[in-house]
PDB file of C-alpha atoms in Angstrom:
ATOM      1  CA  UNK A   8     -14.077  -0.106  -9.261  1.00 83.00           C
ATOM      2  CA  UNK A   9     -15.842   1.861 -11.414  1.00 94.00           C
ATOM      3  CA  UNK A  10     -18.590  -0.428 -12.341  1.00 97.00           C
ATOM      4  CA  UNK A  11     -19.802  -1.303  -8.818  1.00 96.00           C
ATOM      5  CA  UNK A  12     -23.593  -2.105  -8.597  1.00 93.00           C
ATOM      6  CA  UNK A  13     -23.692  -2.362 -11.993  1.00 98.00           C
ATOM      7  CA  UNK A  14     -25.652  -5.629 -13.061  1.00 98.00           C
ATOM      8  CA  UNK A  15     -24.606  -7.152 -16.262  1.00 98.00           C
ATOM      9  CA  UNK A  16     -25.902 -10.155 -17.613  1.00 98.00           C
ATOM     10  CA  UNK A  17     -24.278 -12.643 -19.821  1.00 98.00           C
ATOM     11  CA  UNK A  18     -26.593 -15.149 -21.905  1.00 98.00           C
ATOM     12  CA  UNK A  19     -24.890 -18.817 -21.999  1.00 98.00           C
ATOM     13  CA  UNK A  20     -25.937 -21.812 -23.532  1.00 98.00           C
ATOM     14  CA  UNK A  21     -24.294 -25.391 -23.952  1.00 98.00           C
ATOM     15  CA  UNK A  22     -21.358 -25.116 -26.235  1.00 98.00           C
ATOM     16  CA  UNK A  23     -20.621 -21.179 -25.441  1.00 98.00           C
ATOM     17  CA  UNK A  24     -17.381 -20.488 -26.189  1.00 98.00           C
ATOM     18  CA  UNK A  25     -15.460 -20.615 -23.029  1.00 97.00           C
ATOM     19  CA  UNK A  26     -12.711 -17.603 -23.083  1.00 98.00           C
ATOM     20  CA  UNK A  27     -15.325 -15.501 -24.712  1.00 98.00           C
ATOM     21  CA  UNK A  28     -17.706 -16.193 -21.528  1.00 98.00           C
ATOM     22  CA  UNK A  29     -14.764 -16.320 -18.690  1.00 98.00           C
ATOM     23  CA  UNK A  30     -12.291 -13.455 -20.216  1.00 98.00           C
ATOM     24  CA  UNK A  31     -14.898 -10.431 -20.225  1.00 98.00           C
ATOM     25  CA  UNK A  32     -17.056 -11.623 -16.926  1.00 98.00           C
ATOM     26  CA  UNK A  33     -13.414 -11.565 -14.883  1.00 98.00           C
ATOM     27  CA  UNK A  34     -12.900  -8.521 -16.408  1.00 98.00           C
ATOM     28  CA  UNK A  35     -15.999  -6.885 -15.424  1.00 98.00           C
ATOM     29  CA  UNK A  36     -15.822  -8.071 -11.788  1.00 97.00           C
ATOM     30  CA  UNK A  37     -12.446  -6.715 -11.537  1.00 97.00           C
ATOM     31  CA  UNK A  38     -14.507  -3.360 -11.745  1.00 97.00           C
ATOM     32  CA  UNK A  39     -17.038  -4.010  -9.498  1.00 97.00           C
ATOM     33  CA  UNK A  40     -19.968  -5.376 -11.655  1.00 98.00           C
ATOM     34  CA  UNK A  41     -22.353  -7.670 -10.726  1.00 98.00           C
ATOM     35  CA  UNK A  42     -22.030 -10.440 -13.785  1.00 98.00           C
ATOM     36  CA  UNK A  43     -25.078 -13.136 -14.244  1.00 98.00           C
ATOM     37  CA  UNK A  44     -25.259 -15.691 -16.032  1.00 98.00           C
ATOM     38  CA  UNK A  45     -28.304 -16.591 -17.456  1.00 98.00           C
ATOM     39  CA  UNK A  46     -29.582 -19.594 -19.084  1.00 98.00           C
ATOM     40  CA  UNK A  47     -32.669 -20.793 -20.739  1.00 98.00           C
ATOM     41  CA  UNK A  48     -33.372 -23.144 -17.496  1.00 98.00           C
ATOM     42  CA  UNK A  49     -30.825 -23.497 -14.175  1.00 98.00           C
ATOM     43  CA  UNK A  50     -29.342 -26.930 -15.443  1.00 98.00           C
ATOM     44  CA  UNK A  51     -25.216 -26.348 -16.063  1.00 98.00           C
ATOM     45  CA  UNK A  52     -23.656 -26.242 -19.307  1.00 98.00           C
ATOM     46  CA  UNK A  53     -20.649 -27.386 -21.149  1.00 98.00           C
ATOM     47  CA  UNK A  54     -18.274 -24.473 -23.180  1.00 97.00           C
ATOM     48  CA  UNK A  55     -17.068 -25.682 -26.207  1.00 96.00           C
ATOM     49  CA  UNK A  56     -13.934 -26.543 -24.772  1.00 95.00           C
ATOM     50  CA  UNK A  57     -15.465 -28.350 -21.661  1.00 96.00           C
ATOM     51  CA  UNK A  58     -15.645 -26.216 -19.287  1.00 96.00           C
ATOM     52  CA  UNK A  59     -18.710 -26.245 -17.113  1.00 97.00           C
ATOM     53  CA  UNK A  60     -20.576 -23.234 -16.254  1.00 98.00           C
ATOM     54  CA  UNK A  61     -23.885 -23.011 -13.658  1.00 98.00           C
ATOM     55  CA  UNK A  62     -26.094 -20.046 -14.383  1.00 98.00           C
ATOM     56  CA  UNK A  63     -27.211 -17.483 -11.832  1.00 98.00           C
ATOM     57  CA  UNK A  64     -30.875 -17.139 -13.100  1.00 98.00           C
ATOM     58  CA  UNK A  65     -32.908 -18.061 -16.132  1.00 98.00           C
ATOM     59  CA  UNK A  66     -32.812 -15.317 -19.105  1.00 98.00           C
ATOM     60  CA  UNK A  67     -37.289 -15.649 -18.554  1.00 98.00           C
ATOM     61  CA  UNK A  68     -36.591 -13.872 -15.118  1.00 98.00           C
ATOM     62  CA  UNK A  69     -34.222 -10.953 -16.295  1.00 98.00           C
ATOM     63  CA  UNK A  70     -35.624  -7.527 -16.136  1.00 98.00           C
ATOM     64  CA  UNK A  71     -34.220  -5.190 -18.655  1.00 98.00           C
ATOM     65  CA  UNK A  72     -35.143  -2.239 -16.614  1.00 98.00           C
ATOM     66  CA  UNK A  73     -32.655  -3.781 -14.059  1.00 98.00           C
ATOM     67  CA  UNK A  74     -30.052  -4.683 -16.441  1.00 98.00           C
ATOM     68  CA  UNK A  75     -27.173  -2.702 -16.926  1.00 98.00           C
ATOM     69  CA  UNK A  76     -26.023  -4.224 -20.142  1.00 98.00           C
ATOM     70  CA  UNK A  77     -26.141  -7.975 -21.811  1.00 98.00           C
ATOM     71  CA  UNK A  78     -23.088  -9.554 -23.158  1.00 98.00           C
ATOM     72  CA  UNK A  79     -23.232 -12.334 -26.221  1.00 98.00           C
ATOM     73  CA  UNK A  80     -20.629 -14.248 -26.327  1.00 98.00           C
ATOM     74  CA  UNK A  81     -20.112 -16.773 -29.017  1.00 98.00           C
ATOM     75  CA  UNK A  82     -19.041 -20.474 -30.123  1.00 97.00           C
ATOM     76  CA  UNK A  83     -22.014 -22.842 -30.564  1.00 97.00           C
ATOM     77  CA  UNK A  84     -24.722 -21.075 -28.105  1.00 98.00           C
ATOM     78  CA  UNK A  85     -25.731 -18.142 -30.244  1.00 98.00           C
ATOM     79  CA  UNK A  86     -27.081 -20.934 -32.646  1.00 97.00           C
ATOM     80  CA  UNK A  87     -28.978 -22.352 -30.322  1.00 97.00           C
ATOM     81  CA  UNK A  88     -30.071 -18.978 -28.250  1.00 98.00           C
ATOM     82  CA  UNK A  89     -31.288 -16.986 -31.319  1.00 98.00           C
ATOM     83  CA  UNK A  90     -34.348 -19.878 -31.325  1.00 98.00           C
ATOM     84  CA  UNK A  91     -35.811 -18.520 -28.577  1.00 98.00           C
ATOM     85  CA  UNK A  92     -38.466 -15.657 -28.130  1.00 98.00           C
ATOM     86  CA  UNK A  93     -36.916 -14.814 -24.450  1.00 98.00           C
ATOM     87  CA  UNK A  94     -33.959 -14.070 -25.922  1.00 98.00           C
ATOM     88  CA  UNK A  95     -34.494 -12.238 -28.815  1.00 98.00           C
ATOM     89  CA  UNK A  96     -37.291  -9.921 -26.769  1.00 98.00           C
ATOM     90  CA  UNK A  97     -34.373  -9.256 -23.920  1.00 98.00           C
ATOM     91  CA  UNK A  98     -32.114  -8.368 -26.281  1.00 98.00           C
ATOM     92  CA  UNK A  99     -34.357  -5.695 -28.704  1.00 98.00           C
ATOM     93  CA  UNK A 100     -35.519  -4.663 -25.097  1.00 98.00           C
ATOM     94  CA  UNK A 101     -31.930  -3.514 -24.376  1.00 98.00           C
ATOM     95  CA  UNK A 102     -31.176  -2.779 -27.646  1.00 98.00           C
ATOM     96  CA  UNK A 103     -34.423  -0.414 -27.647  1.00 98.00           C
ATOM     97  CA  UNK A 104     -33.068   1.255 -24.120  1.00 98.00           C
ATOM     98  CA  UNK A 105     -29.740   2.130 -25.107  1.00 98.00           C
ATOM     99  CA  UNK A 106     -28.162   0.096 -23.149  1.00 98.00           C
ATOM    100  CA  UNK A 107     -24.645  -1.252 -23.665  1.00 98.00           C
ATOM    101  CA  UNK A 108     -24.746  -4.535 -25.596  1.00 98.00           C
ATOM    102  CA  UNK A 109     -21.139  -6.656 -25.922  1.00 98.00           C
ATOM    103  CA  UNK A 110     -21.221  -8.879 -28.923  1.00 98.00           C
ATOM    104  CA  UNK A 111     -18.451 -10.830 -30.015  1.00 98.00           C
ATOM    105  CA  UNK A 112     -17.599 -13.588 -32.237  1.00 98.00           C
ATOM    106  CA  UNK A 113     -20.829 -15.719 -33.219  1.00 98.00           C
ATOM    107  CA  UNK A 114     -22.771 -13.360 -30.372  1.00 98.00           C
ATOM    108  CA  UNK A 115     -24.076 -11.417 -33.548  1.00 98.00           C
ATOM    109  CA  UNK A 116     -26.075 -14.231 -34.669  1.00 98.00           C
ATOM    110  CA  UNK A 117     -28.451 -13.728 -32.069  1.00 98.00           C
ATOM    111  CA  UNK A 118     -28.607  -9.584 -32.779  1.00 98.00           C
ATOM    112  CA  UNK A 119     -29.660 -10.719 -36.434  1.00 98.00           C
ATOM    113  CA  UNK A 120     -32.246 -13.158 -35.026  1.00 98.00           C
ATOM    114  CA  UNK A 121     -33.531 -10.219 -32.736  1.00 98.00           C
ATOM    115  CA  UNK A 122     -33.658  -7.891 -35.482  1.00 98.00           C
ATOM    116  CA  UNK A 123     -31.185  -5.359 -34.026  1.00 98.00           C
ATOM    117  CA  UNK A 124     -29.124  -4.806 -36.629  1.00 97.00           C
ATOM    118  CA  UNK A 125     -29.529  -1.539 -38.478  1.00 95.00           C
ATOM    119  CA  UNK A 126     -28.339  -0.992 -42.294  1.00 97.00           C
ATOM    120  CA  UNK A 127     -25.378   0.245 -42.861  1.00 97.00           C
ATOM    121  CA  UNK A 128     -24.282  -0.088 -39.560  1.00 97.00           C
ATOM    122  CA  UNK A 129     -20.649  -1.852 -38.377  1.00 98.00           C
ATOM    123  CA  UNK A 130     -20.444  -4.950 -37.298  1.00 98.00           C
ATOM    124  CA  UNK A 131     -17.657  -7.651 -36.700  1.00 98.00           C
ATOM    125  CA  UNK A 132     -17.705 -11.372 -35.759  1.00 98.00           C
ATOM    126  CA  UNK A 133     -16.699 -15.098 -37.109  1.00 96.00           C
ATOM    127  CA  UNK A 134     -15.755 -15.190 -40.097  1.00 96.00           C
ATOM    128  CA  UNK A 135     -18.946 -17.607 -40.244  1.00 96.00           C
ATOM    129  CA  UNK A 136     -21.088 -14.800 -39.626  1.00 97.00           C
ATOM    130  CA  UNK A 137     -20.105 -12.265 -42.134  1.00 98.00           C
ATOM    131  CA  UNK A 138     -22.527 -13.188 -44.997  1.00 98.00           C
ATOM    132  CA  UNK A 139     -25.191 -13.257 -42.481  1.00 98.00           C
ATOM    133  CA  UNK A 140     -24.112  -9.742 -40.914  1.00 98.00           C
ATOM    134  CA  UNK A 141     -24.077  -8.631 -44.108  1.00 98.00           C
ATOM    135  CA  UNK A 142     -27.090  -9.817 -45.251  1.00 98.00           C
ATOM    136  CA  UNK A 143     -28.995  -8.186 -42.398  1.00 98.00           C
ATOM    137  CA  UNK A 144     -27.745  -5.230 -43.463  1.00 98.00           C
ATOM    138  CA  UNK A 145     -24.669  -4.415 -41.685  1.00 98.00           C
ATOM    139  CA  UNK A 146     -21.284  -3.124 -43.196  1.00 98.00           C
ATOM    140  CA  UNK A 147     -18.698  -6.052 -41.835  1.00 97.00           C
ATOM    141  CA  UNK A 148     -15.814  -4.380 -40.414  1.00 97.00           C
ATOM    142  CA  UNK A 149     -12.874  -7.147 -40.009  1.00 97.00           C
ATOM    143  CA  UNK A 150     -11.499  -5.184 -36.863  1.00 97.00           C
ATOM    144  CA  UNK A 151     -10.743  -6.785 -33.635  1.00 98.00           C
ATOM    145  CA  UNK A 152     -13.569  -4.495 -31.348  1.00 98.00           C
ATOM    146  CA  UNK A 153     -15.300  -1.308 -31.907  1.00 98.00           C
ATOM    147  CA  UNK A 154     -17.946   0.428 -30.508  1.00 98.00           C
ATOM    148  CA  UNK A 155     -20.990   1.087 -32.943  1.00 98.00           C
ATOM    149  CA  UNK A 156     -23.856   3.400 -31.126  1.00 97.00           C
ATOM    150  CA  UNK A 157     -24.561   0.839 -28.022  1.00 98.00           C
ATOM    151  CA  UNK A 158     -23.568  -2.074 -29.031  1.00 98.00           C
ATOM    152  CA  UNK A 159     -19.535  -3.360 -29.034  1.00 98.00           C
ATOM    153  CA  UNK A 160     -18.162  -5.641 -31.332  1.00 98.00           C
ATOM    154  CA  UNK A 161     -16.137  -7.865 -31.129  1.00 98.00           C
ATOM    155  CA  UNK A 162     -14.392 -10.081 -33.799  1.00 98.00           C
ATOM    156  CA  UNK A 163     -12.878 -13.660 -32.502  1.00 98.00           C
ATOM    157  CA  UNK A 164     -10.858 -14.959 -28.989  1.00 98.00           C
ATOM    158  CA  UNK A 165      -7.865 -13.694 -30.202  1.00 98.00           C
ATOM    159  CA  UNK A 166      -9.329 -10.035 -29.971  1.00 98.00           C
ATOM    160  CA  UNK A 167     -10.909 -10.301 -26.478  1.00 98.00           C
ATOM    161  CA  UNK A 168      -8.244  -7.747 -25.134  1.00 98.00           C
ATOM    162  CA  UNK A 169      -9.480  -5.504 -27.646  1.00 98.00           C
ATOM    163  CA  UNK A 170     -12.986  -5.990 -26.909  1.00 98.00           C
ATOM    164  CA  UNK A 171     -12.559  -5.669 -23.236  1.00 98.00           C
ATOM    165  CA  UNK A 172     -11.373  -2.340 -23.492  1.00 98.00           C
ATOM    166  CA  UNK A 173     -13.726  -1.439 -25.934  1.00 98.00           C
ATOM    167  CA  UNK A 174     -16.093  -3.010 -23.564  1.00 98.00           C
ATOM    168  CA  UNK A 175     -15.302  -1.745 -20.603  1.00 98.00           C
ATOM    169  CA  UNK A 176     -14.703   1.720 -22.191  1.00 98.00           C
ATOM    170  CA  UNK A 177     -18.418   1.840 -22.965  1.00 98.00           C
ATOM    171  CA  UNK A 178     -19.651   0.414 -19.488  1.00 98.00           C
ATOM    172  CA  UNK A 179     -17.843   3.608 -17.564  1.00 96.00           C
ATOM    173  CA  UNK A 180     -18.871   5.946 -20.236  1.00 93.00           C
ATOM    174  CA  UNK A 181     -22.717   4.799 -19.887  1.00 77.00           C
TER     175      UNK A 181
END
């Protein structure tokens, strides 16, 4: 387990896609991490195909200094995440620390919002995102996952494999 006391946060949100959420926190706990979910308040919420998921703690009562990374999954949340000043400062908080940052799908909409992005760097998503990527100045790459400085990308639920490994890859290496 090489990830053992290793606390990793994952920022949900009503209509977060499900497999995106459930795929890489099982994954992660298979090697040892400690995976929170955190939501804007403690109330549950609905993935975007129905399942129901109870956060752990409020993203307003995450310490980034405790955090070993933050994972952004996508479907309908990011949309509604990227609104909020908590999230955007947690994220360029970790983003500002080096410190491993698992983006897939519409996840990138809230590392636009939080100003993360860097020009010319790679990023991957939706399809839906790509203009936006672009526009804040990344170079779309349509791979599955790949690892660009700290942050991983990932492109849609078919990939998650992909970005697991890429994922998890970048967890052990620190």
């Amino acid at each position: 387990m090489k990830l053992q006391n290793k606390t990793i946060a994952t920022l949900i949100a009503e209509g977060v896609e499900d497999l995106e959420y459930y795929v890489p926190l099982m994954r992660l706990q298979e090697e040892g991490a400690k995976v929170l979910s955190a939501g804007l308040d403690l109330k549950s919420v609905k993935g975007k195909n129905g399942l129901v998921i109870t956060p752990d703690v409020t993203i307003e009562s995450l310490d980034p200094s405790e955090l070993y990374a933050l994972i952004l999954p996508g479907g309908w949340a990011p949309d509604k995440l990227r609104r909020y000043d908590v999230v955007k400062n947690l994220v360029k908080e970790m983003n500002a620390a080096n410190k491993i940052i698992g983006i897939i799908c519409h996840g990138g909409s809230i590392a636009i919002s939080a100003g993360i992005i860097k020009k010319g760097q790679r990023a991957t998503g939706s399809l839906g995102i790509k203009d936006d990527l672009v526009n804040a100045g990344a170079s779309w790459a349509d791979e599955p996952a790949f690892r660009e400085g700290n942050q991983v990308w990932g492109r849609v639920v078919a990939d998650i494999p992909d970005f697991n490994r890429e994922l998890v890859k970048a967890l052990i290496q620190g």
